[in-house]
Amino acid sequence: MASAKLIQISKDIDSARCNGNWTVISDLARRYKKYNPEGTVFEQTVLAEAGFIQTMNTLRSNTINTNDFENDSPGHVSIKSRLESQHIKPYQMQLIAAIQLSDPTNTNKTQKEFAKIILARTYFECGEYEKALEIISKLSFEKDSVSQGYSFVLFLQARAMKAICFEFTENEANAIQSYQGVEELLSENANIKYKTLIEWSEEALYRAILLGLKEDSLITIPSLLELMRQYQKITSTQAPLWCVQKRIVITRLSLEYISAQYRQGQYSPPSGSYPEDAERDSCIERQMFIVEQTQLHTIYEKMLYTVTPLPKAGQVNTHVLEFIDQFAKDFELIGTTAYDLRGFVEVLDRASQKTFNSPLITRHLFLALVRLGEFEEAEHALHSYLYLVGLATHGWKETRQESQALVTDARGVNMPVPISRPDVETAEDSEQILPVKRESILGDISEIKSTEKEEVEDTLHVLVTAVKMYCNELSRSVDAVEVAEIAKELYQKQNPRMRKTVLLDIGASVYRALGAAYGFLGRQTFDPDLRPAYHEKALSHLKYSLELKPDIWETYYQVALQEAEMRNIGQAVQFITQAIHIHPTHIVLWHLLTLLISCPVQGDYRQALKTCEIGLQQVQQDLTVEGENTFYGEDYSNTEQYILYQMTKTLLMHILEGPEPALAFSEVLFASFRKIAAPDSSTSSPSVYEGAHDGMVISGSLGNLSEAQLVSDQKRRGRSASSSMVAPQHQQQLQAYLNNSVVSSVSTSRIGTTSQDNVSPYNNGALVAGRARSASNLAANNNDAVGQGEASGAIRTNNNQHLTVPGNNEVKSHHHYHLHGLHLFGSKSSHYRNKGVTVQQQTNSIYNNLQNPAIAGNFSIQSLSMTTYDTKSIGTNSAASIHSVAPSIMSVQSILQPKNIPTKSSTRTLLRKEKSSCMLSNLWLLTAQIFIKLGKLDEAHKAVEEAESVNWTTNPQVWCVLGQLLQTQGAVEQAQAAFHKALVIDPNDVNSRLWLAKSYLEENNEEIAEGILDIITKSNGWDCAEAWFQLGEIYKNTKRLERTKDCFFYALELESTTSIQPFSILPRYL
């Protein structure tokens, strides 16, 4: 029976060995022998082991080790320096003597087996792997004897040495089997965390992973993934600098490997993720991947920055840049929300502190800011990037202001036209660029300045993204063209072989972007000479893009849109048909086809309506999701286009079936709008929406004005009475309104028939030739449009390469009439006009709400690719809040957890709120115009009040439609005052100018009317058919017959190629 003293000494020895405290072993061994004279085997074993390890550590500390594991790879694995055998010989003899001691009763059998493990290690550390393997292969243990304490450490040590010995003797199959045995031991004994155990575990797993990553390795993917996870689990318990170089190597390789396997569909979740008999679930696998990869990036970043100093002049921190590049690729898979994207931007900021003016980091920052919707910051990042890669100079911004200001942007500001960069001439049979002397807006493109060599494809991707930002988000065609020209020149400077191979796809994108930019510039240019030239350039670049890649549906769409704006309707139909064949479910393609068929020169309205219904069935848009989810998501644009498509259907129904069915269908429009409505005070800051004009009123204070108030408002039109009231936002009120107004109207006539009350100035066969075209036929016509990015409230611009402003000798011969009755969109520049501080600028960022898990999952997705899984199951709808979902994954603070949450909304959010309010306002105005056609002026006035309560400061169409209503009631002076208020909001609004001119014509004031119409036709209303018609009427009345003829024929030609809605409501660039 062992004494208590002996038991305690045994425990102390075991603890010292487990923790590597070898200096105390000699004293403990002496005491052990004192209390247990028969324990010679154990005493000699621990003394030999302690002496051996101390000698080994001393020898290695005195040896200059040139290998720090930093450059390890699957093809080259470092190992600590091997020892000379003469230094270890005494300890080997001591261990052999202990093993050979007589033991008739086998009392020390297990201790002798342990001594053999230590003896095998002495050979192992000397590089004598065959001898070590021979000893280990003959070991035999009872399971209970190696289940705990240092006996377990020795048992795992034996397995690790066996695996490494097999590896060095080129027996890979047995090495892998032994390495997997180490991993199984660790998995079964996850709570054992001895220092010596971790050291041996780390060494074995390190080599196992690198062996498994070798090409044609025998290890399976799930097994290798488990080895990687076990390595992180073991090493995460140690100090930050412990084996840091080896941990950096394994973590970097793990990140690359796991990402690659997931992309290839071979990812295996951690063991224990599924119940034993459960089938694999792709959603669970994706959640596991997000958690695992996010944690690995978090760990890697901390370790990397711990050992990475600031770079010296001319140096590049390669590992930091590789980390950022890998993280950016993985973010496409693990980033799910704008909250995550904020965290990604902060990762880039931290990386910039370990680098110096890195183009790679600046590139990823620009792309992240664009996705986040922070367009102002993105523009700064773009300029920095262009300078870093040698594509721009510090004086670039100043040199751009030297040309004539002939372009009007979305804010109504005149901009200088860009200077085109000449094509770079190349020899097709040579890889050398021919020397060309040329002038350029930026000078010649120089070699990349940075020591980092950015790939040309990456730079072109940045430029193409910038073009899309300028076209779709910021509506600045001049900037879009300038950036696209830089991309074209950079692409042309590459040798022909590269352009036909590795750069072929991006080259097609460059020319598609260039064509889209020039087409947009043509739309915003009011100079009659430059406009057709820009459109010709756009079409030429787009067709060249098709030559490079003839199977891209986006390019077919861009060509079709360009042909449509150049009035080549037949050609446009052919190209958009090709696009639909390739991608039959994209809503924008069907919408463009519908608009093309609605042109009189192409077909009739009934065919257009049939096409519209087919298109709506094809896209099968689901409108069951609440508005804010789509408002902040990537589906916003598609939903917006869906509503615009439904508005097109409403206009077609009005023409073919009468105003009553169109009014009934407007209920669908309002229901659809809920999906893109800006969030109200319940999901935003409590003080954001206060007052009727600050809220997004979907259904408002219907009938809240008395007759006296109505009459008073007609006489004195300031802010309406409803402007000071907060309209309740309840769907029931909208339903009641539509039931009361629509049903009562529909009940008087059969749906599908034309109204017989002479409200409409035309009938189903209204496409007739001759002089019978009156002003009322052209009322509220083809100049009302919403430009791309101007989804509601901007003038349409239809451009024609064959149409010029008629001169004295020009006569047009087309005799097609195209009748419009319900256009409600205003001028090009009305939508993005800045009118002081709006409610959107007062809105606090949505990210403030992310602190509340109850609402964090409802929003904050801004143009990020969302997939089918719901990340709320692993956090608050974001990889930034991580909880371990499997026992083999550590729980750490996410790298995507942003520390700084902005207090104001992003630029995209502000623009979407403005677009959303403008669209809702236009929906009410559409309803109002239908009521005007029905002669229900009281109901029309109520609808205008609702439009005003939504957006009365930035949408000129509110005042324009009010003016039309007042003019219908005979209040011409009040109508003119309303038109003037519309022009205060947007001085370039064509529709308001046109109606103002018509009001003066009613008063027989032809001089003022002629002046207004002359301004319209010579500026952004050059394609307004009714403006030319009314101008022709004035010329006719004043006996200027030549000009009369020119204006009438030009109006007819414009009208024959004018669609039911303007083409500018479609996206400028897909």
mmCIF file with all atom_site columns, N, CA and C in Angstrom, residues 422-453:
data_model
loop_
_atom_site.group_PDB
_atom_site.id
_atom_site.type_symbol
_atom_site.label_atom_id
_atom_site.label_alt_id
_atom_site.label_comp_id
_atom_site.label_asym_id
_atom_site.label_entity_id
_atom_site.label_seq_id
_atom_site.pdbx_PDB_ins_code
_atom_site.Cartn_x
_atom_site.Cartn_y
_atom_site.Cartn_z
_atom_site.occupancy
_atom_site.B_iso_or_equiv
_atom_site.pdbx_formal_charge
_atom_site.auth_seq_id
_atom_site.auth_comp_id
_atom_site.auth_asym_id
_atom_site.auth_atom_id
_atom_site.pdbx_PDB_model_num
ATOM 1  N N  . PRO A 1 422 ? -7.886 59.236 -77.876 1.00 0.00 ? 422 PRO A N  1
ATOM 2  C CA . PRO A 1 422 ? -7.714 58.569 -79.182 1.00 0.00 ? 422 PRO A CA 1
ATOM 3  C C  . PRO A 1 422 ? -7.424 57.087 -79.013 1.00 0.00 ? 422 PRO A C  1
ATOM 4  N N  . ASP A 1 423 ? -7.839 56.301 -80.001 1.00 0.00 ? 423 ASP A N  1
ATOM 5  C CA . ASP A 1 423 ? -7.553 54.878 -79.968 1.00 0.00 ? 423 ASP A CA 1
ATOM 6  C C  . ASP A 1 423 ? -6.054 54.639 -80.055 1.00 0.00 ? 423 ASP A C  1
ATOM 7  N N  . VAL A 1 424 ? -5.607 53.601 -79.384 1.00 0.00 ? 424 VAL A N  1
ATOM 8  C CA . VAL A 1 424 ? -4.204 53.199 -79.441 1.00 0.00 ? 424 VAL A CA 1
ATOM 9  C C  . VAL A 1 424 ? -4.046 52.242 -80.606 1.00 0.00 ? 424 VAL A C  1
ATOM 10 N N  . GLU A 1 425 ? -3.164 52.568 -81.526 1.00 0.00 ? 425 GLU A N  1
ATOM 11 C CA . GLU A 1 425 ? -2.949 51.728 -82.688 1.00 0.00 ? 425 GLU A CA 1
ATOM 12 C C  . GLU A 1 425 ? -2.002 50.597 -82.328 1.00 0.00 ? 425 GLU A C  1
ATOM 13 N N  . THR A 1 426 ? -2.359 49.382 -82.737 1.00 0.00 ? 426 THR A N  1
ATOM 14 C CA . THR A 1 426 ? -1.518 48.218 -82.469 1.00 0.00 ? 426 THR A CA 1
ATOM 15 C C  . THR A 1 426 ? -1.332 47.409 -83.739 1.00 0.00 ? 426 THR A C  1
ATOM 16 N N  . ALA A 1 427 ? -0.252 46.684 -83.794 1.00 0.00 ? 427 ALA A N  1
ATOM 17 C CA . ALA A 1 427 ? -0.021 45.769 -84.902 1.00 0.00 ? 427 ALA A CA 1
ATOM 18 C C  . ALA A 1 427 ? -0.571 44.405 -84.515 1.00 0.00 ? 427 ALA A C  1
ATOM 19 N N  . GLU A 1 428 ? -1.495 43.883 -85.290 1.00 0.00 ? 428 GLU A N  1
ATOM 20 C CA . GLU A 1 428 ? -2.148 42.633 -84.925 1.00 0.00 ? 428 GLU A CA 1
ATOM 21 C C  . GLU A 1 428 ? -1.171 41.457 -84.883 1.00 0.00 ? 428 GLU A C  1
ATOM 22 N N  . ASP A 1 429 ? -0.139 41.514 -85.716 1.00 0.00 ? 429 ASP A N  1
ATOM 23 C CA . ASP A 1 429 ? 0.804  40.399 -85.750 1.00 0.00 ? 429 ASP A CA 1
ATOM 24 C C  . ASP A 1 429 ? 1.996  40.614 -84.836 1.00 0.00 ? 429 ASP A C  1
ATOM 25 N N  . SER A 1 430 ? 1.921  41.642 -84.026 1.00 0.00 ? 430 SER A N  1
ATOM 26 C CA . SER A 1 430 ? 3.038  41.921 -83.127 1.00 0.00 ? 430 SER A CA 1
ATOM 27 C C  . SER A 1 430 ? 2.500  42.169 -81.739 1.00 0.00 ? 430 SER A C  1
ATOM 28 N N  . GLU A 1 431 ? 3.314  41.902 -80.754 1.00 0.00 ? 431 GLU A N  1
ATOM 29 C CA . GLU A 1 431 ? 2.912  42.151 -79.383 1.00 0.00 ? 431 GLU A CA 1
ATOM 30 C C  . GLU A 1 431 ? 3.348  43.525 -78.917 1.00 0.00 ? 431 GLU A C  1
ATOM 31 N N  . GLN A 1 432 ? 3.961  44.312 -79.786 1.00 0.00 ? 432 GLN A N  1
ATOM 32 C CA . GLN A 1 432 ? 4.460  45.628 -79.409 1.00 0.00 ? 432 GLN A CA 1
ATOM 33 C C  . GLN A 1 432 ? 3.437  46.696 -79.768 1.00 0.00 ? 432 GLN A C  1
ATOM 34 N N  . ILE A 1 433 ? 3.314  47.675 -78.916 1.00 0.00 ? 433 ILE A N  1
ATOM 35 C CA . ILE A 1 433 ? 2.435  48.808 -79.185 1.00 0.00 ? 433 ILE A CA 1
ATOM 36 C C  . ILE A 1 433 ? 3.149  49.769 -80.124 1.00 0.00 ? 433 ILE A C  1
ATOM 37 N N  . LEU A 1 434 ? 2.467  50.149 -81.213 1.00 0.00 ? 434 LEU A N  1
ATOM 38 C CA . LEU A 1 434 ? 3.073  51.110 -82.118 1.00 0.00 ? 434 LEU A CA 1
ATOM 39 C C  . LEU A 1 434 ? 3.109  52.482 -81.464 1.00 0.00 ? 434 LEU A C  1
ATOM 40 N N  . PRO A 1 435 ? 4.185  53.228 -81.607 1.00 0.00 ? 435 PRO A N  1
ATOM 41 C CA . PRO A 1 435 ? 4.258  54.558 -81.001 1.00 0.00 ? 435 PRO A CA 1
ATOM 42 C C  . PRO A 1 435 ? 3.258  55.503 -81.650 1.00 0.00 ? 435 PRO A C  1
ATOM 43 N N  . VAL A 1 436 ? 2.479  56.147 -80.811 1.00 0.00 ? 436 VAL A N  1
ATOM 44 C CA . VAL A 1 436 ? 1.467  57.078 -81.301 1.00 0.00 ? 436 VAL A CA 1
ATOM 45 C C  . VAL A 1 436 ? 1.586  58.370 -80.519 1.00 0.00 ? 436 VAL A C  1
ATOM 46 N N  . LYS A 1 437 ? 1.681  59.480 -81.216 1.00 0.00 ? 437 LYS A N  1
ATOM 47 C CA . LYS A 1 437 ? 1.709  60.774 -80.559 1.00 0.00 ? 437 LYS A CA 1
ATOM 48 C C  . LYS A 1 437 ? 0.278  61.276 -80.459 1.00 0.00 ? 437 LYS A C  1
ATOM 49 N N  . ARG A 1 438 ? -0.173 61.543 -79.268 1.00 0.00 ? 438 ARG A N  1
ATOM 50 C CA . ARG A 1 438 ? -1.560 61.948 -79.091 1.00 0.00 ? 438 ARG A CA 1
ATOM 51 C C  . ARG A 1 438 ? -1.707 62.815 -77.856 1.00 0.00 ? 438 ARG A C  1
ATOM 52 N N  . GLU A 1 439 ? -2.801 63.527 -77.816 1.00 0.00 ? 439 GLU A N  1
ATOM 53 C CA . GLU A 1 439 ? -3.165 64.301 -76.637 1.00 0.00 ? 439 GLU A CA 1
ATOM 54 C C  . GLU A 1 439 ? -4.248 63.526 -75.904 1.00 0.00 ? 439 GLU A C  1
ATOM 55 N N  . SER A 1 440 ? -4.256 63.608 -74.607 1.00 0.00 ? 440 SER A N  1
ATOM 56 C CA . SER A 1 440 ? -5.228 62.864 -73.813 1.00 0.00 ? 440 SER A CA 1
ATOM 57 C C  . SER A 1 440 ? -5.635 63.690 -72.620 1.00 0.00 ? 440 SER A C  1
ATOM 58 N N  . ILE A 1 441 ? -6.816 63.431 -72.101 1.00 0.00 ? 441 ILE A N  1
ATOM 59 C CA . ILE A 1 441 ? -7.288 64.237 -70.978 1.00 0.00 ? 441 ILE A CA 1
ATOM 60 C C  . ILE A 1 441 ? -6.438 64.027 -69.744 1.00 0.00 ? 441 ILE A C  1
ATOM 61 N N  . LEU A 1 442 ? -5.729 62.900 -69.668 1.00 0.00 ? 442 LEU A N  1
ATOM 62 C CA . LEU A 1 442 ? -4.880 62.654 -68.517 1.00 0.00 ? 442 LEU A CA 1
ATOM 63 C C  . LEU A 1 442 ? -3.414 62.553 -68.893 1.00 0.00 ? 442 LEU A C  1
ATOM 64 N N  . GLY A 1 443 ? -3.092 62.793 -70.140 1.00 0.00 ? 443 GLY A N  1
ATOM 65 C CA . GLY A 1 443 ? -1.737 62.513 -70.572 1.00 0.00 ? 443 GLY A CA 1
ATOM 66 C C  . GLY A 1 443 ? -1.607 61.031 -70.838 1.00 0.00 ? 443 GLY A C  1
ATOM 67 N N  . ASP A 1 444 ? -0.418 60.603 -71.217 1.00 0.00 ? 444 ASP A N  1
ATOM 68 C CA . ASP A 1 444 ? -0.216 59.195 -71.511 1.00 0.00 ? 444 ASP A CA 1
ATOM 69 C C  . ASP A 1 444 ? -0.292 58.362 -70.244 1.00 0.00 ? 444 ASP A C  1
ATOM 70 N N  . ILE A 1 445 ? -0.817 57.154 -70.370 1.00 0.00 ? 445 ILE A N  1
ATOM 71 C CA . ILE A 1 445 ? -0.894 56.264 -69.220 1.00 0.00 ? 445 ILE A CA 1
ATOM 72 C C  . ILE A 1 445 ? 0.493  55.723 -68.942 1.00 0.00 ? 445 ILE A C  1
ATOM 73 N N  . SER A 1 446 ? 0.977  55.955 -67.753 1.00 0.00 ? 446 SER A N  1
ATOM 74 C CA . SER A 1 446 ? 2.333  55.559 -67.399 1.00 0.00 ? 446 SER A CA 1
ATOM 75 C C  . SER A 1 446 ? 2.338  54.160 -66.818 1.00 0.00 ? 446 SER A C  1
ATOM 76 N N  . GLU A 1 447 ? 3.525  53.677 -66.531 1.00 0.00 ? 447 GLU A N  1
ATOM 77 C CA . GLU A 1 447 ? 3.640  52.409 -65.840 1.00 0.00 ? 447 GLU A CA 1
ATOM 78 C C  . GLU A 1 447 ? 3.116  52.567 -64.416 1.00 0.00 ? 447 GLU A C  1
ATOM 79 N N  . ILE A 1 448 ? 2.658  51.484 -63.846 1.00 0.00 ? 448 ILE A N  1
ATOM 80 C CA . ILE A 1 448 ? 2.136  51.530 -62.487 1.00 0.00 ? 448 ILE A CA 1
ATOM 81 C C  . ILE A 1 448 ? 3.220  52.002 -61.541 1.00 0.00 ? 448 ILE A C  1
ATOM 82 N N  . LYS A 1 449 ? 2.890  53.001 -60.724 1.00 0.00 ? 449 LYS A N  1
ATOM 83 C CA . LYS A 1 449 ? 3.893  53.630 -59.880 1.00 0.00 ? 449 LYS A CA 1
ATOM 84 C C  . LYS A 1 449 ? 4.279  52.765 -58.696 1.00 0.00 ? 449 LYS A C  1
ATOM 85 N N  . SER A 1 450 ? 3.331  52.058 -58.155 1.00 0.00 ? 450 SER A N  1
ATOM 86 C CA . SER A 1 450 ? 3.586  51.326 -56.927 1.00 0.00 ? 450 SER A CA 1
ATOM 87 C C  . SER A 1 450 ? 4.478  50.121 -57.188 1.00 0.00 ? 450 SER A C  1
ATOM 88 N N  . THR A 1 451 ? 5.162  49.706 -56.142 1.00 0.00 ? 451 THR A N  1
ATOM 89 C CA . THR A 1 451 ? 5.935  48.473 -56.245 1.00 0.00 ? 451 THR A CA 1
ATOM 90 C C  . THR A 1 451 ? 5.028  47.259 -56.354 1.00 0.00 ? 451 THR A C  1
ATOM 91 N N  . GLU A 1 452 ? 3.776  47.414 -55.952 1.00 0.00 ? 452 GLU A N  1
ATOM 92 C CA . GLU A 1 452 ? 2.793  46.352 -56.176 1.00 0.00 ? 452 GLU A CA 1
ATOM 93 C C  . GLU A 1 452 ? 2.345  46.422 -57.629 1.00 0.00 ? 452 GLU A C  1
ATOM 94 N N  . LYS A 1 453 ? 2.377  45.346 -58.289 1.00 0.00 ? 453 LYS A N  1
ATOM 95 C CA . LYS A 1 453 ? 1.977  45.307 -59.689 1.00 0.00 ? 453 LYS A CA 1
ATOM 96 C C  . LYS A 1 453 ? 0.538  44.837 -59.791 1.00 0.00 ? 453 LYS A C  1
#
